[in-house]
Amino acid sequence: MRGPLLLLAALGLFAVLDANSKLLSGGYHVSQVLAVRYAVLLVLLALVATVRSDALGSLRTRRPGAQLLRAAFMVGSGMGFFMSLRHLPLAEGYLVYFTAPFMLLALFRVLLKEPVPASAWGWCGVGFMGVLLALWPGLSAGGSWVAYGWGLVGSFCHAMVLVMNRSLRDEAGLGRLILWSAGPALPLLLPWAWAEWTPPPLGDAVALAANGLLAGGATIALATAFRYASAPRLAPLEFTALVFAVVADVTIWGVWPSLWVWAGAAVVAFAGVMAQRAPHEA
């Protein structure tokens, strides 16, 4: 159960991270938010290395290209979800994100050659219909195509991060994961963040720094989860993120999901539960 439990922990941290990012999205550019996030991760890495370096493991990698590719997809995922949630309620943004588990199954089969039960493909189709059911009324009524597009970009990048996590499962170690995720991204983001910088008050500065802690914990839990379990087992569990999204929308923003969102959520949740059978089928 280590893989599923770690994934659920990652989803909980990502939900808090997304809610915090949405609160910050109205006042700060995405480059500033991501740059502070990665800077906090590197500072924490340096502090831990100073106090207890043996807890980090090796920082070297035998596959720098794969590590850099994962870092690029992590930036794309963070940017996509940040830009999407700036214009969408959290629950609706998560419905776009729910395309990621189905992308994940396909990518695992095509890129990693890992078997995916035939029934899983059918439930992927059902899940996509649920997403369309939830989003189509808003789109036809003039909803933000740009916001949905950013959400799909974030979802694809998130799925690719999970593929890279599985591919790099032989390179364990907290230090290597954080260094090769945040290290390459920060220098690229800093000039952009400097150009768009908005001085934050103390409360926002704390919230920006908290993003680094939340992202670090979620990244570690997510990467570790895919060392212990495969996509057919873990992908359906990603739908539990909807619970966090609805709670955040109601408690923080007072936004109640529409009937279309509830209907679409019910379909994708049903697909996720049924897909749990996939790992046990031929």
PDB file of C-alpha atoms in Angstrom:
ATOM      1  CA  MET A   1       0.000   0.000   0.000  1.00  0.00           C
ATOM      2  CA  ARG A   2       3.004   2.346   0.037  1.00  0.00           C
ATOM      3  CA  GLY A   3       2.448   3.525  -3.527  1.00  0.00           C
ATOM      4  CA  PRO A   4      -1.274   4.380  -3.158  1.00  0.00           C
ATOM      5  CA  LEU A   5      -0.794   6.009   0.265  1.00  0.00           C
ATOM      6  CA  LEU A   6       2.071   8.148  -1.002  1.00  0.00           C
ATOM      7  CA  LEU A   7      -0.016   9.198  -4.000  1.00  0.00           C
ATOM      8  CA  LEU A   8      -2.910  10.234  -1.752  1.00  0.00           C
ATOM      9  CA  ALA A   9      -0.493  12.238   0.399  1.00  0.00           C
ATOM     10  CA  ALA A  10       0.858  13.939  -2.736  1.00  0.00           C
ATOM     11  CA  LEU A  11      -2.651  14.776  -3.939  1.00  0.00           C
ATOM     12  CA  GLY A  12      -3.524  16.322  -0.585  1.00  0.00           C
ATOM     13  CA  LEU A  13      -0.397  18.510  -0.681  1.00  0.00           C
ATOM     14  CA  PHE A  14      -1.042  19.460  -4.312  1.00  0.00           C
ATOM     15  CA  ALA A  15      -4.606  20.474  -3.419  1.00  0.00           C
ATOM     16  CA  VAL A  16      -3.363  22.872  -0.735  1.00  0.00           C
ATOM     17  CA  LEU A  17      -0.668  24.100  -3.147  1.00  0.00           C
ATOM     18  CA  ASP A  18      -3.247  24.756  -5.881  1.00  0.00           C
ATOM     19  CA  ALA A  19      -5.565  26.619  -3.506  1.00  0.00           C
ATOM     20  CA  ASN A  20      -2.665  28.732  -2.243  1.00  0.00           C
ATOM     21  CA  SER A  21      -1.508  29.427  -5.805  1.00  0.00           C
ATOM     22  CA  LYS A  22      -5.013  30.459  -6.828  1.00  0.00           C
ATOM     23  CA  LEU A  23      -5.107  32.949  -3.952  1.00  0.00           C
ATOM     24  CA  LEU A  24      -1.781  34.381  -5.146  1.00  0.00           C
ATOM     25  CA  SER A  25      -2.591  34.318  -8.861  1.00  0.00           C
ATOM     26  CA  GLY A  26      -4.409  37.646  -8.873  1.00  0.00           C
ATOM     27  CA  GLY A  27      -1.421  39.629  -7.638  1.00  0.00           C
ATOM     28  CA  TYR A  28       1.714  37.885  -8.875  1.00  0.00           C
ATOM     29  CA  HIS A  29       3.098  36.696 -12.185  1.00  0.00           C
ATOM     30  CA  VAL A  30       3.536  32.965 -12.672  1.00  0.00           C
ATOM     31  CA  SER A  31       7.302  33.371 -13.105  1.00  0.00           C
ATOM     32  CA  GLN A  32       7.600  35.006  -9.670  1.00  0.00           C
ATOM     33  CA  VAL A  33       5.532  32.322  -7.972  1.00  0.00           C
ATOM     34  CA  LEU A  34       7.525  29.482  -9.537  1.00  0.00           C
ATOM     35  CA  ALA A  35      10.896  31.153  -8.979  1.00  0.00           C
ATOM     36  CA  VAL A  36      10.199  31.625  -5.268  1.00  0.00           C
ATOM     37  CA  ARG A  37       8.975  28.021  -5.069  1.00  0.00           C
ATOM     38  CA  TYR A  38      12.189  26.618  -6.525  1.00  0.00           C
ATOM     39  CA  ALA A  39      14.385  29.008  -4.533  1.00  0.00           C
ATOM     40  CA  VAL A  40      12.796  27.808  -1.289  1.00  0.00           C
ATOM     41  CA  LEU A  41      13.391  24.190  -2.315  1.00  0.00           C
ATOM     42  CA  LEU A  42      17.080  24.848  -2.969  1.00  0.00           C
ATOM     43  CA  VAL A  43      17.494  26.735   0.309  1.00  0.00           C
ATOM     44  CA  LEU A  44      15.918  23.821   2.184  1.00  0.00           C
ATOM     45  CA  LEU A  45      18.207  21.413   0.359  1.00  0.00           C
ATOM     46  CA  ALA A  46      21.243  23.450   1.418  1.00  0.00           C
ATOM     47  CA  LEU A  47      20.069  23.591   5.039  1.00  0.00           C
ATOM     48  CA  VAL A  48      19.477  19.848   5.225  1.00  0.00           C
ATOM     49  CA  ALA A  49      22.848  19.199   3.576  1.00  0.00           C
ATOM     50  CA  THR A  50      24.497  21.350   6.243  1.00  0.00           C
ATOM     51  CA  VAL A  51      22.747  19.658   9.160  1.00  0.00           C
ATOM     52  CA  ARG A  52      22.510  16.067   7.943  1.00  0.00           C
ATOM     53  CA  SER A  53      23.900  15.366   4.505  1.00  0.00           C
ATOM     54  CA  ASP A  54      23.451  11.591   4.830  1.00  0.00           C
ATOM     55  CA  ALA A  55      19.663  12.054   4.690  1.00  0.00           C
ATOM     56  CA  LEU A  56      19.814  13.334   1.117  1.00  0.00           C
ATOM     57  CA  GLY A  57      21.591  10.501  -0.636  1.00  0.00           C
ATOM     58  CA  SER A  58      23.751  11.025  -3.704  1.00  0.00           C
ATOM     59  CA  LEU A  59      23.295  14.218  -5.727  1.00  0.00           C
ATOM     60  CA  ARG A  60      24.921  12.773  -8.841  1.00  0.00           C
ATOM     61  CA  THR A  61      22.928  11.219 -11.641  1.00  0.00           C
ATOM     62  CA  ARG A  62      23.748   8.779 -14.399  1.00  0.00           C
ATOM     63  CA  ARG A  63      20.922  10.179 -16.531  1.00  0.00           C
ATOM     64  CA  PRO A  64      21.197  13.985 -16.622  1.00  0.00           C
ATOM     65  CA  GLY A  65      19.123  14.230 -19.801  1.00  0.00           C
ATOM     66  CA  ALA A  66      16.167  12.444 -18.225  1.00  0.00           C
ATOM     67  CA  GLN A  67      16.481  14.525 -15.060  1.00  0.00           C
ATOM     68  CA  LEU A  68      16.455  17.768 -17.068  1.00  0.00           C
ATOM     69  CA  LEU A  69      13.453  16.577 -19.063  1.00  0.00           C
ATOM     70  CA  ARG A  70      11.564  15.878 -15.833  1.00  0.00           C
ATOM     71  CA  ALA A  71      12.478  19.350 -14.551  1.00  0.00           C
ATOM     72  CA  ALA A  72      11.139  20.929 -17.758  1.00  0.00           C
ATOM     73  CA  PHE A  73       7.833  19.079 -17.469  1.00  0.00           C
ATOM     74  CA  MET A  74       7.555  20.082 -13.806  1.00  0.00           C
ATOM     75  CA  VAL A  75       7.848  23.745 -14.798  1.00  0.00           C
ATOM     76  CA  GLY A  76       5.263  23.212 -17.544  1.00  0.00           C
ATOM     77  CA  SER A  77       2.903  21.518 -15.100  1.00  0.00           C
ATOM     78  CA  GLY A  78       3.195  24.270 -12.500  1.00  0.00           C
ATOM     79  CA  MET A  79       2.774  27.004 -15.100  1.00  0.00           C
ATOM     80  CA  GLY A  80      -0.180  25.328 -16.792  1.00  0.00           C
ATOM     81  CA  PHE A  81      -2.162  24.787 -13.596  1.00  0.00           C
ATOM     82  CA  PHE A  82      -1.323  28.251 -12.249  1.00  0.00           C
ATOM     83  CA  MET A  83      -2.534  29.989 -15.416  1.00  0.00           C
ATOM     84  CA  SER A  84      -5.624  27.785 -15.619  1.00  0.00           C
ATOM     85  CA  LEU A  85      -6.688  28.268 -11.992  1.00  0.00           C
ATOM     86  CA  ARG A  86      -6.310  32.032 -12.338  1.00  0.00           C
ATOM     87  CA  HIS A  87      -9.536  32.012 -14.400  1.00  0.00           C
ATOM     88  CA  LEU A  88     -11.355  28.824 -13.320  1.00  0.00           C
ATOM     89  CA  PRO A  89     -12.936  27.652 -10.058  1.00  0.00           C
ATOM     90  CA  LEU A  90     -10.767  25.017  -8.397  1.00  0.00           C
ATOM     91  CA  ALA A  91     -13.212  22.149  -8.955  1.00  0.00           C
ATOM     92  CA  GLU A  92     -13.640  22.986 -12.654  1.00  0.00           C
ATOM     93  CA  GLY A  93      -9.882  23.336 -13.065  1.00  0.00           C
ATOM     94  CA  TYR A  94      -9.474  19.916 -11.493  1.00  0.00           C
ATOM     95  CA  LEU A  95     -11.880  18.408 -13.996  1.00  0.00           C
ATOM     96  CA  VAL A  96      -9.490  19.488 -16.730  1.00  0.00           C
ATOM     97  CA  TYR A  97      -6.679  17.989 -14.669  1.00  0.00           C
ATOM     98  CA  PHE A  98      -8.611  14.710 -14.581  1.00  0.00           C
ATOM     99  CA  THR A  99      -7.604  14.119 -18.181  1.00  0.00           C
ATOM    100  CA  ALA A 100      -4.080  13.462 -16.833  1.00  0.00           C
ATOM    101  CA  PRO A 101      -4.751   9.924 -15.492  1.00  0.00           C
ATOM    102  CA  PHE A 102      -5.965   8.831 -18.919  1.00  0.00           C
ATOM    103  CA  MET A 103      -3.015  10.470 -20.642  1.00  0.00           C
ATOM    104  CA  LEU A 104      -0.839   8.675 -18.099  1.00  0.00           C
ATOM    105  CA  LEU A 105      -2.124   5.221 -19.007  1.00  0.00           C
ATOM    106  CA  ALA A 106      -1.494   5.859 -22.689  1.00  0.00           C
ATOM    107  CA  LEU A 107       1.966   7.309 -22.089  1.00  0.00           C
ATOM    108  CA  PHE A 108       2.988   4.410 -19.835  1.00  0.00           C
ATOM    109  CA  ARG A 109       1.972   1.960 -22.542  1.00  0.00           C
ATOM    110  CA  VAL A 110       3.594   3.839 -25.440  1.00  0.00           C
ATOM    111  CA  LEU A 111       6.743   5.230 -23.828  1.00  0.00           C
ATOM    112  CA  LEU A 112       7.541   2.744 -21.067  1.00  0.00           C
ATOM    113  CA  LYS A 113       5.999  -0.343 -22.680  1.00  0.00           C
ATOM    114  CA  GLU A 114       4.283  -1.243 -19.395  1.00  0.00           C
ATOM    115  CA  PRO A 115       1.126  -3.342 -19.829  1.00  0.00           C
ATOM    116  CA  VAL A 116      -2.226  -1.644 -19.383  1.00  0.00           C
ATOM    117  CA  PRO A 117      -5.304  -3.920 -19.149  1.00  0.00           C
ATOM    118  CA  ALA A 118      -7.700  -3.647 -22.088  1.00  0.00           C
ATOM    119  CA  SER A 119     -10.569  -2.545 -19.828  1.00  0.00           C
ATOM    120  CA  ALA A 120      -8.569   0.492 -18.710  1.00  0.00           C
ATOM    121  CA  TRP A 121      -8.763   1.996 -22.196  1.00  0.00           C
ATOM    122  CA  GLY A 122     -12.564   1.789 -22.114  1.00  0.00           C
ATOM    123  CA  TRP A 123     -12.732   3.546 -18.759  1.00  0.00           C
ATOM    124  CA  CYS A 124     -10.403   6.190 -20.149  1.00  0.00           C
ATOM    125  CA  GLY A 125     -13.046   6.944 -22.769  1.00  0.00           C
ATOM    126  CA  VAL A 126     -15.771   7.125 -20.124  1.00  0.00           C
ATOM    127  CA  GLY A 127     -13.643   9.503 -18.084  1.00  0.00           C
ATOM    128  CA  PHE A 128     -13.066  11.809 -21.029  1.00  0.00           C
ATOM    129  CA  MET A 129     -16.832  11.896 -21.663  1.00  0.00           C
ATOM    130  CA  GLY A 130     -17.310  12.958 -18.055  1.00  0.00           C
ATOM    131  CA  VAL A 131     -14.820  15.791 -18.473  1.00  0.00           C
ATOM    132  CA  LEU A 132     -16.571  16.947 -21.646  1.00  0.00           C
ATOM    133  CA  LEU A 133     -19.951  16.748 -19.916  1.00  0.00           C
ATOM    134  CA  ALA A 134     -18.736  19.052 -17.170  1.00  0.00           C
ATOM    135  CA  LEU A 135     -16.918  21.527 -19.406  1.00  0.00           C
ATOM    136  CA  TRP A 136     -19.005  21.704 -22.565  1.00  0.00           C
ATOM    137  CA  PRO A 137     -21.761  24.019 -21.231  1.00  0.00           C
ATOM    138  CA  GLY A 138     -19.171  26.545 -20.098  1.00  0.00           C
ATOM    139  CA  LEU A 139     -17.273  26.330 -23.361  1.00  0.00           C
ATOM    140  CA  SER A 140     -20.360  26.755 -25.524  1.00  0.00           C
ATOM    141  CA  ALA A 141     -21.432  29.712 -23.381  1.00  0.00           C
ATOM    142  CA  GLY A 142     -18.185  31.567 -24.018  1.00  0.00           C
ATOM    143  CA  GLY A 143     -15.971  30.116 -21.328  1.00  0.00           C
ATOM    144  CA  SER A 144     -12.245  30.823 -21.308  1.00  0.00           C
ATOM    145  CA  TRP A 145     -10.698  28.623 -23.960  1.00  0.00           C
ATOM    146  CA  VAL A 146      -7.280  29.908 -22.876  1.00  0.00           C
ATOM    147  CA  ALA A 147      -7.857  28.749 -19.283  1.00  0.00           C
ATOM    148  CA  TYR A 148      -8.958  25.283 -20.434  1.00  0.00           C
ATOM    149  CA  GLY A 149      -5.989  25.148 -22.802  1.00  0.00           C
ATOM    150  CA  TRP A 150      -3.541  25.958 -20.013  1.00  0.00           C
ATOM    151  CA  GLY A 151      -5.213  23.273 -17.906  1.00  0.00           C
ATOM    152  CA  LEU A 152      -4.652  20.677 -20.630  1.00  0.00           C
ATOM    153  CA  VAL A 153      -1.014  21.756 -20.976  1.00  0.00           C
ATOM    154  CA  GLY A 154      -0.574  21.362 -17.218  1.00  0.00           C
ATOM    155  CA  SER A 155      -2.281  17.970 -17.288  1.00  0.00           C
ATOM    156  CA  PHE A 156      -0.072  16.649 -20.074  1.00  0.00           C
ATOM    157  CA  CYS A 157       3.078  17.910 -18.360  1.00  0.00           C
ATOM    158  CA  HIS A 158       1.895  16.369 -15.070  1.00  0.00           C
ATOM    159  CA  ALA A 159       1.397  13.014 -16.798  1.00  0.00           C
ATOM    160  CA  MET A 160       4.871  13.266 -18.308  1.00  0.00           C
ATOM    161  CA  VAL A 161       6.350  14.012 -14.862  1.00  0.00           C
ATOM    162  CA  LEU A 162       4.810  10.769 -13.622  1.00  0.00           C
ATOM    163  CA  VAL A 163       6.217   8.893 -16.608  1.00  0.00           C
ATOM    164  CA  MET A 164       9.667  10.320 -15.865  1.00  0.00           C
ATOM    165  CA  ASN A 165       9.275   9.445 -12.169  1.00  0.00           C
ATOM    166  CA  ARG A 166       8.654   5.840 -13.122  1.00  0.00           C
ATOM    167  CA  SER A 167      11.533   5.875 -15.599  1.00  0.00           C
ATOM    168  CA  LEU A 168      13.909   7.304 -12.979  1.00  0.00           C
ATOM    169  CA  ARG A 169      12.790   5.073 -10.112  1.00  0.00           C
ATOM    170  CA  ASP A 170      16.258   3.509  -9.982  1.00  0.00           C
ATOM    171  CA  GLU A 171      17.701   6.917  -9.048  1.00  0.00           C
ATOM    172  CA  ALA A 172      16.215   7.365  -5.593  1.00  0.00           C
ATOM    173  CA  GLY A 173      17.263  10.019  -3.078  1.00  0.00           C
ATOM    174  CA  LEU A 174      15.663  13.225  -1.849  1.00  0.00           C
ATOM    175  CA  GLY A 175      18.693  15.358  -2.644  1.00  0.00           C
ATOM    176  CA  ARG A 176      18.950  14.221  -6.251  1.00  0.00           C
ATOM    177  CA  LEU A 177      15.220  14.712  -6.826  1.00  0.00           C
ATOM    178  CA  ILE A 178      15.134  18.269  -5.443  1.00  0.00           C
ATOM    179  CA  LEU A 179      18.453  19.404  -6.923  1.00  0.00           C
ATOM    180  CA  TRP A 180      17.707  18.183 -10.428  1.00  0.00           C
ATOM    181  CA  SER A 181      14.133  19.482 -10.303  1.00  0.00           C
ATOM    182  CA  ALA A 182      14.721  22.971  -8.907  1.00  0.00           C
ATOM    183  CA  GLY A 183      18.359  23.562  -9.896  1.00  0.00           C
ATOM    184  CA  PRO A 184      17.919  23.774 -13.691  1.00  0.00           C
ATOM    185  CA  ALA A 185      14.597  25.646 -13.491  1.00  0.00           C
ATOM    186  CA  LEU A 186      15.535  28.516 -11.169  1.00  0.00           C
ATOM    187  CA  PRO A 187      18.220  30.165 -13.372  1.00  0.00           C
ATOM    188  CA  LEU A 188      15.813  30.135 -16.321  1.00  0.00           C
ATOM    189  CA  LEU A 189      12.953  31.619 -14.310  1.00  0.00           C
ATOM    190  CA  LEU A 190      14.894  34.322 -12.447  1.00  0.00           C
ATOM    191  CA  PRO A 191      15.289  36.842 -15.324  1.00  0.00           C
ATOM    192  CA  TRP A 192      11.604  36.508 -16.203  1.00  0.00           C
ATOM    193  CA  ALA A 193      10.603  36.779 -12.525  1.00  0.00           C
ATOM    194  CA  TRP A 194      12.827  39.841 -12.061  1.00  0.00           C
ATOM    195  CA  ALA A 195      11.135  41.592 -14.980  1.00  0.00           C
ATOM    196  CA  GLU A 196       7.661  40.829 -13.598  1.00  0.00           C
ATOM    197  CA  TRP A 197       8.494  41.153  -9.890  1.00  0.00           C
ATOM    198  CA  THR A 198       5.871  42.544  -7.499  1.00  0.00           C
ATOM    199  CA  PRO A 199       7.124  43.211  -3.935  1.00  0.00           C
ATOM    200  CA  PRO A 200       4.950  41.057  -1.640  1.00  0.00           C
ATOM    201  CA  PRO A 201       3.757  42.104   1.818  1.00  0.00           C
ATOM    202  CA  LEU A 202       4.723  39.821   4.694  1.00  0.00           C
ATOM    203  CA  GLY A 203       1.609  37.645   4.501  1.00  0.00           C
ATOM    204  CA  ASP A 204       2.016  37.028   0.770  1.00  0.00           C
ATOM    205  CA  ALA A 205       5.744  36.406   1.201  1.00  0.00           C
ATOM    206  CA  VAL A 206       4.940  33.645   3.682  1.00  0.00           C
ATOM    207  CA  ALA A 207       2.355  32.199   1.281  1.00  0.00           C
ATOM    208  CA  LEU A 208       4.865  32.274  -1.594  1.00  0.00           C
ATOM    209  CA  ALA A 209       7.453  30.505   0.553  1.00  0.00           C
ATOM    210  CA  ALA A 210       4.861  27.964   1.699  1.00  0.00           C
ATOM    211  CA  ASN A 211       4.404  27.000  -1.953  1.00  0.00           C
ATOM    212  CA  GLY A 212       7.978  25.752  -1.930  1.00  0.00           C
ATOM    213  CA  LEU A 213       7.371  23.538   1.094  1.00  0.00           C
ATOM    214  CA  LEU A 214       4.121  22.179  -0.326  1.00  0.00           C
ATOM    215  CA  ALA A 215       5.614  21.569  -3.768  1.00  0.00           C
ATOM    216  CA  GLY A 216       8.652  19.858  -2.282  1.00  0.00           C
ATOM    217  CA  GLY A 217       6.595  17.494  -0.150  1.00  0.00           C
ATOM    218  CA  ALA A 218       4.220  16.699  -3.000  1.00  0.00           C
ATOM    219  CA  THR A 219       7.067  16.126  -5.468  1.00  0.00           C
ATOM    220  CA  ILE A 220       8.858  13.720  -3.135  1.00  0.00           C
ATOM    221  CA  ALA A 221       5.679  11.773  -2.314  1.00  0.00           C
ATOM    222  CA  LEU A 222       4.683  11.581  -5.985  1.00  0.00           C
ATOM    223  CA  ALA A 223       8.064  10.395  -7.201  1.00  0.00           C
ATOM    224  CA  THR A 224       8.287   7.791  -4.450  1.00  0.00           C
ATOM    225  CA  ALA A 225       4.767   6.499  -5.145  1.00  0.00           C
ATOM    226  CA  PHE A 226       5.701   5.500  -8.691  1.00  0.00           C
ATOM    227  CA  ARG A 227       8.689   3.553  -7.422  1.00  0.00           C
ATOM    228  CA  TYR A 228       6.276   1.146  -5.719  1.00  0.00           C
ATOM    229  CA  ALA A 229       3.270   0.959  -8.043  1.00  0.00           C
ATOM    230  CA  SER A 230       2.401   1.213 -11.729  1.00  0.00           C
ATOM    231  CA  ALA A 231       0.084   3.582 -13.595  1.00  0.00           C
ATOM    232  CA  PRO A 232      -2.930   1.222 -13.880  1.00  0.00           C
ATOM    233  CA  ARG A 233      -3.065   1.007 -10.091  1.00  0.00           C
ATOM    234  CA  LEU A 234      -2.340   4.633  -9.234  1.00  0.00           C
ATOM    235  CA  ALA A 235      -3.991   6.604 -12.035  1.00  0.00           C
ATOM    236  CA  PRO A 236      -7.604   6.023 -10.872  1.00  0.00           C
ATOM    237  CA  LEU A 237      -6.722   7.263  -7.382  1.00  0.00           C
ATOM    238  CA  GLU A 238      -5.974  10.715  -8.799  1.00  0.00           C
ATOM    239  CA  PHE A 239      -9.721  11.341  -8.964  1.00  0.00           C
ATOM    240  CA  THR A 240      -9.774  11.723  -5.174  1.00  0.00           C
ATOM    241  CA  ALA A 241      -8.360  15.208  -5.792  1.00  0.00           C
ATOM    242  CA  LEU A 242     -11.916  16.302  -6.637  1.00  0.00           C
ATOM    243  CA  VAL A 243     -12.875  16.065  -2.954  1.00  0.00           C
ATOM    244  CA  PHE A 244     -10.208  18.601  -2.032  1.00  0.00           C
ATOM    245  CA  ALA A 245     -11.164  20.871  -4.928  1.00  0.00           C
ATOM    246  CA  VAL A 246     -14.853  21.010  -4.038  1.00  0.00           C
ATOM    247  CA  VAL A 247     -14.083  21.613  -0.350  1.00  0.00           C
ATOM    248  CA  ALA A 248     -11.708  24.454  -1.241  1.00  0.00           C
ATOM    249  CA  ASP A 249     -14.175  26.048  -3.674  1.00  0.00           C
ATOM    250  CA  VAL A 250     -16.949  25.998  -1.084  1.00  0.00           C
ATOM    251  CA  THR A 251     -14.966  26.973   2.027  1.00  0.00           C
ATOM    252  CA  ILE A 252     -12.525  29.512   0.563  1.00  0.00           C
ATOM    253  CA  TRP A 253     -14.362  31.074  -2.373  1.00  0.00           C
ATOM    254  CA  GLY A 254     -17.982  30.164  -1.642  1.00  0.00           C
ATOM    255  CA  VAL A 255     -18.370  28.685  -5.127  1.00  0.00           C
ATOM    256  CA  TRP A 256     -20.787  25.773  -5.360  1.00  0.00           C
ATOM    257  CA  PRO A 257     -20.227  23.479  -8.379  1.00  0.00           C
ATOM    258  CA  SER A 258     -22.971  23.536 -11.011  1.00  0.00           C
ATOM    259  CA  LEU A 259     -25.101  20.502 -11.823  1.00  0.00           C
ATOM    260  CA  TRP A 260     -23.018  19.983 -14.962  1.00  0.00           C
ATOM    261  CA  VAL A 261     -19.839  19.831 -12.864  1.00  0.00           C
ATOM    262  CA  TRP A 262     -21.448  17.377 -10.433  1.00  0.00           C
ATOM    263  CA  ALA A 263     -22.631  15.206 -13.332  1.00  0.00           C
ATOM    264  CA  GLY A 264     -19.216  15.234 -15.000  1.00  0.00           C
ATOM    265  CA  ALA A 265     -17.499  14.543 -11.686  1.00  0.00           C
ATOM    266  CA  ALA A 266     -19.775  11.581 -11.088  1.00  0.00           C
ATOM    267  CA  VAL A 267     -18.868  10.110 -14.483  1.00  0.00           C
ATOM    268  CA  VAL A 268     -15.107  10.530 -14.046  1.00  0.00           C
ATOM    269  CA  ALA A 269     -15.260   9.209 -10.483  1.00  0.00           C
ATOM    270  CA  PHE A 270     -17.218   6.173 -11.685  1.00  0.00           C
ATOM    271  CA  ALA A 271     -14.608   5.584 -14.398  1.00  0.00           C
ATOM    272  CA  GLY A 272     -11.830   5.855 -11.830  1.00  0.00           C
ATOM    273  CA  VAL A 273     -13.422   3.361  -9.439  1.00  0.00           C
ATOM    274  CA  MET A 274     -14.100   0.850 -12.209  1.00  0.00           C
ATOM    275  CA  ALA A 275     -10.575   1.240 -13.559  1.00  0.00           C
ATOM    276  CA  GLN A 276      -9.281  -0.008 -10.195  1.00  0.00           C
ATOM    277  CA  ARG A 277     -10.092  -3.466 -11.520  1.00  0.00           C
ATOM    278  CA  ALA A 278      -7.693  -3.004 -14.417  1.00  0.00           C
ATOM    279  CA  PRO A 279      -4.482  -4.094 -12.633  1.00  0.00           C
ATOM    280  CA  HIS A 280      -6.140  -7.420 -11.766  1.00  0.00           C
ATOM    281  CA  GLU A 281      -7.258  -8.220 -15.311  1.00  0.00           C
ATOM    282  CA  ALA A 282      -5.252  -9.659 -18.178  1.00  0.00           C
TER     283      ALA A 282
END
